[in-house]
GROMACS .gro file of C-alpha atoms in nm:
model
  234
    1MET     CA    1  -1.929   0.514  -1.172
    2SER     CA    2  -1.618   0.594  -1.099
    3ALA     CA    3  -1.584   0.556  -0.682
    4SER     CA    4  -1.493   0.897  -0.520
    5ALA     CA    5  -1.291   0.965  -0.193
    6GLU     CA    6  -1.602   0.980  -0.021
    7VAL     CA    7  -1.714   0.661  -0.082
    8LEU     CA    8  -1.518   0.480   0.216
    9GLN     CA    9  -1.522   0.817   0.455
   10SER     CA   10  -1.430   0.726   0.807
   11PRO     CA   11  -1.247   0.936   1.061
   12ASP     CA   12  -0.910   0.703   0.959
   13LEU     CA   13  -0.968   0.707   0.650
   14VAL     CA   14  -0.764   0.916   0.399
   15SER     CA   15  -0.727   0.976   0.083
   16VAL     CA   16  -0.395   0.963  -0.161
   17ALA     CA   17  -0.517   1.124  -0.536
   18GLY     CA   18  -0.861   1.099  -0.492
   19GLU     CA   19  -1.171   1.291  -0.661
   20LYS     CA   20  -1.167   1.569  -0.409
   21ALA     CA   21  -0.839   1.677  -0.534
   22GLY     CA   22  -0.904   2.013  -0.664
   23PRO     CA   23  -0.591   2.281  -0.791
   24GLN     CA   24  -0.550   2.460  -0.452
   25ASP     CA   25  -0.373   2.172  -0.360
   26ALA     CA   26  -0.145   2.029  -0.646
   27VAL     CA   27   0.152   2.110  -0.663
   28LEU     CA   28   0.280   2.334  -0.939
   29SER     CA   29   0.568   2.291  -1.148
   30PRO     CA   30   0.823   2.599  -1.246
   31GLN     CA   31   0.609   2.688  -1.497
   32GLY     CA   32   0.309   2.728  -1.304
   33LYS     CA   33   0.154   2.416  -1.463
   34TRP     CA   34  -0.043   2.151  -1.208
   35ASN     CA   35   0.224   1.840  -1.195
   36PRO     CA   36   0.012   1.528  -1.192
   37HIS     CA   37   0.316   1.330  -1.087
   38ASP     CA   38   0.427   1.560  -0.819
   39PHE     CA   39   0.097   1.558  -0.685
   40ALA     CA   40   0.075   1.194  -0.681
   41ARG     CA   41   0.397   1.229  -0.472
   42GLU     CA   42   0.289   1.463  -0.231
   43GLN     CA   43  -0.039   1.294  -0.171
   44ILE     CA   44   0.162   0.937  -0.077
   45ARG     CA   45   0.376   1.137   0.127
   46GLY     CA   46   0.065   1.290   0.310
   47LEU     CA   47  -0.058   0.896   0.337
   48VAL     CA   48   0.271   0.813   0.510
   49ARG     CA   49   0.304   1.080   0.759
   50ARG     CA   50  -0.067   0.980   0.871
   51VAL     CA   51  -0.035   0.609   0.865
   52PHE     CA   52   0.307   0.555   0.987
   53VAL     CA   53   0.479   0.825   1.122
   54ALA     CA   54   0.255   1.051   1.329
   55GLY     CA   55  -0.203   1.050   1.244
   56ALA     CA   56  -0.215   0.683   1.326
   57SER     CA   57  -0.327   0.608   1.683
   58PRO     CA   58  -0.158   0.351   1.731
   59PRO     CA   59   0.138   0.382   1.482
   60ALA     CA   60   0.135   0.125   1.192
   61LYS     CA   61   0.390  -0.054   1.112
   62GLN     CA   62   0.262  -0.298   0.877
   63VAL     CA   63   0.038  -0.280   0.629
   64VAL     CA   64  -0.204  -0.427   0.398
   65PHE     CA   65  -0.243  -0.293   0.041
   66SER     CA   66  -0.489  -0.476  -0.153
   67ALA     CA   67  -0.705  -0.360  -0.509
   68VAL     CA   68  -1.074  -0.363  -0.519
   69GLU     CA   69  -1.012  -0.531  -0.800
   70SER     CA   70  -0.920  -0.852  -0.902
   71HIS     CA   71  -0.701  -0.681  -1.259
   72SER     CA   72  -0.582  -0.401  -1.054
   73SER     CA   73  -0.201  -0.361  -0.994
   74ILE     CA   74  -0.068  -0.193  -0.694
   75ALA     CA   75   0.309  -0.311  -0.676
   76GLN     CA   76   0.411   0.052  -0.794
   77ILE     CA   77   0.239   0.220  -0.503
   78CYS     CA   78   0.324   0.015  -0.261
   79VAL     CA   79   0.654   0.028  -0.355
   80GLN     CA   80   0.635   0.458  -0.382
   81VAL     CA   81   0.506   0.427  -0.031
   82GLY     CA   82   0.823   0.245   0.045
   83GLN     CA   83   0.984   0.517  -0.047
   84ALA     CA   84   0.855   0.789   0.097
   85LEU     CA   85   0.850   0.620   0.406
   86ALA     CA   86   1.238   0.561   0.373
   87LEU     CA   87   1.270   0.912   0.335
   88GLU     CA   88   1.037   1.011   0.647
   89ALA     CA   89   1.149   0.721   0.898
   90ARG     CA   90   1.541   0.578   1.004
   91ALA     CA   91   1.429   0.221   0.963
   92ASP     CA   92   1.475  -0.066   0.782
   93ILE     CA   93   1.131  -0.115   0.586
   94ALA     CA   94   1.044  -0.392   0.374
   95VAL     CA   95   0.794  -0.419   0.095
   96VAL     CA   96   0.678  -0.734   0.008
   97ASN     CA   97   0.541  -0.778  -0.378
   98ARG     CA   98   0.328  -1.050  -0.463
   99ASP     CA   99   0.552  -1.019  -0.812
  100SER     CA  100   0.831  -1.325  -0.722
  101GLY     CA  101   1.081  -1.063  -1.052
  102PRO     CA  102   1.337  -1.178  -1.242
  103ALA     CA  103   1.349  -1.536  -1.189
  104GLU     CA  104   1.714  -1.540  -1.140
  105MET     CA  105   1.641  -1.404  -0.841
  106LEU     CA  106   1.502  -1.737  -0.701
  107SER     CA  107   1.690  -1.936  -0.841
  108ALA     CA  108   1.981  -1.781  -0.732
  109HIS     CA  109   1.874  -1.855  -0.381
  110PRO     CA  110   1.828  -2.210  -0.277
  111ARG     CA  111   1.638  -2.334   0.026
  112TYR     CA  112   1.851  -2.324   0.306
  113ALA     CA  113   1.826  -2.573   0.607
  114GLY     CA  114   1.831  -2.307   0.876
  115ARG     CA  115   1.742  -1.956   0.917
  116VAL     CA  116   1.851  -1.704   0.622
  117ALA     CA  117   1.876  -1.379   0.675
  118ILE     CA  118   1.548  -1.183   0.471
  119LYS     CA  119   1.793  -0.928   0.360
  120SER     CA  120   2.055  -1.137   0.196
  121TRP     CA  121   1.774  -1.307  -0.123
  122SER     CA  122   1.564  -0.946  -0.147
  123THR     CA  123   1.635  -0.631  -0.373
  124GLN     CA  124   1.788  -0.342  -0.174
  125ILE     CA  125   1.607  -0.039  -0.360
  126ALA     CA  126   1.717   0.249  -0.142
  127SER     CA  127   1.978   0.279   0.177
  128ASN     CA  128   1.673   0.111   0.441
  129LEU     CA  129   1.489  -0.050   0.150
  130TRP     CA  130   1.459  -0.404   0.044
  131ARG     CA  131   1.205  -0.514  -0.211
  132VAL     CA  132   1.061  -0.868  -0.052
  133PRO     CA  133   0.937  -1.113  -0.318
  134GLU     CA  134   0.618  -1.296  -0.118
  135SER     CA  135   0.743  -1.618  -0.341
  136ARG     CA  136   1.056  -1.667  -0.201
  137LEU     CA  137   0.914  -1.545   0.162
  138ARG     CA  138   0.696  -1.834   0.147
  139GLU     CA  139   0.961  -2.103   0.023
  140SER     CA  140   1.125  -1.975   0.301
  141LEU     CA  141   0.847  -2.114   0.580
  142HIS     CA  142   0.654  -2.344   0.653
  143GLY     CA  143   0.309  -2.447   0.718
  144SER     CA  144  -0.037  -2.248   0.488
  145GLY     CA  145  -0.321  -2.003   0.536
  146THR     CA  146  -0.292  -1.825   0.945
  147SER     CA  147   0.012  -2.077   1.020
  148LEU     CA  148   0.214  -1.920   0.694
  149TRP     CA  149   0.166  -1.546   0.774
  150LEU     CA  150   0.223  -1.581   1.077
  151ALA     CA  151   0.502  -1.665   1.109
  152GLY     CA  152   0.621  -1.454   0.786
  153LEU     CA  153   0.522  -1.133   0.981
  154ALA     CA  154   0.726  -1.226   1.259
  155GLU     CA  155   1.042  -1.304   1.012
  156LEU     CA  156   0.993  -0.961   0.904
  157ARG     CA  157   0.949  -0.810   1.225
  158LYS     CA  158   1.321  -0.968   1.350
  159GLU     CA  159   1.492  -0.749   1.004
  160PHE     CA  160   1.231  -0.468   0.936
  161GLU     CA  161   1.069  -0.214   1.208
  162TYR     CA  162   0.804  -0.113   0.874
  163ALA     CA  163   0.643  -0.397   0.601
  164ILE     CA  164   0.426  -0.294   0.275
  165ILE     CA  165   0.285  -0.590   0.232
  166GLU     CA  166   0.133  -0.596  -0.162
  167GLY     CA  167  -0.214  -0.805  -0.068
  168PRO     CA  168  -0.443  -1.006  -0.296
  169ALA     CA  169  -0.729  -0.832  -0.416
  170ALA     CA  170  -0.992  -0.764  -0.126
  171GLY     CA  171  -1.297  -0.843  -0.356
  172SER     CA  172  -1.174  -1.180  -0.432
  173SER     CA  173  -0.958  -1.292  -0.214
  174SER     CA  174  -1.046  -1.396   0.151
  175GLU     CA  175  -0.693  -1.343   0.199
  176ALA     CA  176  -0.629  -0.989   0.194
  177ALA     CA  177  -0.880  -1.002   0.479
  178LEU     CA  178  -0.700  -1.242   0.679
  179LEU     CA  179  -0.380  -1.019   0.643
  180GLY     CA  180  -0.520  -0.696   0.726
  181TYR     CA  181  -0.672  -0.900   1.097
  182LEU     CA  182  -0.299  -1.050   1.120
  183THR     CA  183  -0.165  -0.698   1.091
  184ASP     CA  184  -0.182  -0.336   1.141
  185GLY     CA  185  -0.465  -0.273   0.889
  186ILE     CA  186  -0.563  -0.284   0.542
  187ILE     CA  187  -0.571  -0.013   0.258
  188LEU     CA  188  -0.763  -0.023  -0.013
  189VAL     CA  189  -0.677   0.091  -0.386
  190LEU     CA  190  -0.961   0.219  -0.604
  191GLY     CA  191  -0.944   0.210  -0.927
  192ALA     CA  192  -1.091   0.614  -1.031
  193HIS     CA  193  -1.248   0.527  -1.349
  194ASN     CA  194  -1.351   0.162  -1.272
  195THR     CA  195  -1.431   0.117  -0.909
  196ARG     CA  196  -1.782   0.074  -0.861
  197LYS     CA  197  -1.931   0.274  -0.509
  198ALA     CA  198  -2.126  -0.043  -0.437
  199THR     CA  199  -1.822  -0.253  -0.501
  200ALA     CA  200  -1.621  -0.023  -0.265
  201CYS     CA  201  -1.890   0.025  -0.009
  202LYS     CA  202  -2.009  -0.399   0.021
  203ILE     CA  203  -1.608  -0.473   0.088
  204LYS     CA  204  -1.540  -0.186   0.350
  205ASP     CA  205  -1.877  -0.305   0.547
  206THR     CA  206  -1.715  -0.638   0.502
  207LEU     CA  207  -1.386  -0.574   0.651
  208GLU     CA  208  -1.570  -0.348   0.929
  209SER     CA  209  -1.752  -0.652   1.012
  210THR     CA  210  -1.469  -0.841   1.110
  211HIS     CA  211  -1.295  -0.586   1.315
  212ILE     CA  212  -1.017  -0.492   1.058
  213ARG     CA  213  -0.853  -0.186   1.068
  214ILE     CA  214  -0.916   0.059   0.756
  215LEU     CA  215  -0.658   0.271   0.748
  216GLY     CA  216  -0.731   0.457   0.461
  217ALA     CA  217  -0.797   0.434   0.092
  218ILE     CA  218  -0.588   0.489  -0.233
  219LEU     CA  219  -0.761   0.638  -0.511
  220ASN     CA  220  -0.542   0.429  -0.821
  221GLU     CA  221  -0.548   0.628  -1.183
  222ARG     CA  222  -0.672   0.943  -1.161
  223ARG     CA  223  -0.611   1.184  -1.500
  224PHE     CA  224  -0.730   1.541  -1.400
  225PRO     CA  225  -0.819   1.725  -1.096
  226VAL     CA  226  -1.147   1.850  -1.036
  227PRO     CA  227  -1.220   2.226  -1.206
  228ASP     CA  228  -1.148   2.458  -0.978
  229ALA     CA  229  -1.537   2.547  -0.993
  230ILE     CA  230  -1.653   2.216  -0.951
  231TYR     CA  231  -1.456   2.191  -0.653
  232ARG     CA  232  -1.556   2.475  -0.494
  233ARG     CA  233  -1.942   2.304  -0.483
  234LEU     CA  234  -1.794   2.009  -0.345
   0.00000   0.00000   0.00000
């Protein structure tokens, strides 16, 4: 059973590319056809405005994105959110990706005795947006677990007003909950065709029981909008 936007329904939640997305909400191309890519961009823009810019109280500065299943890749979603936020905010933004990127990115930057600016070894992908490899961030710090992430988040705050962090899968790693607790909250990414409702609800209940702020849910890999006749009945 695929998870729907209602699976994680609460006053603080938003849904991106959700099951309730109908044709009347879609973005039409100049030819009058529904464009799924433009629709996804509009949904992400709405998420950014609600969570980072205007809707959240207090507004979020550091947010973790976590897939429900371990086999889901969310790196590109994090970058897209960063790109949308870069257009909305006149501030420096970091997207912390779990993928290390090209091998030369790490080998070209050996460890230093003193602190080196994160921006100096990150990849700038827009005038105010940087992709930060998590593995390099870990290399630049000392400690493990909570102490490592406390130090990492503190370092990110020194250079970036916003940080979008690609976390591990919420369903298979306790680190996702730890990051959600240490930051301003967590956004869960559900697979439109493979996330089970029971699994999503269990993760939601677990996070809420530990007082982790769930900021939203993204329904990923949605292929088609709901037909208008069905949408009106939802």
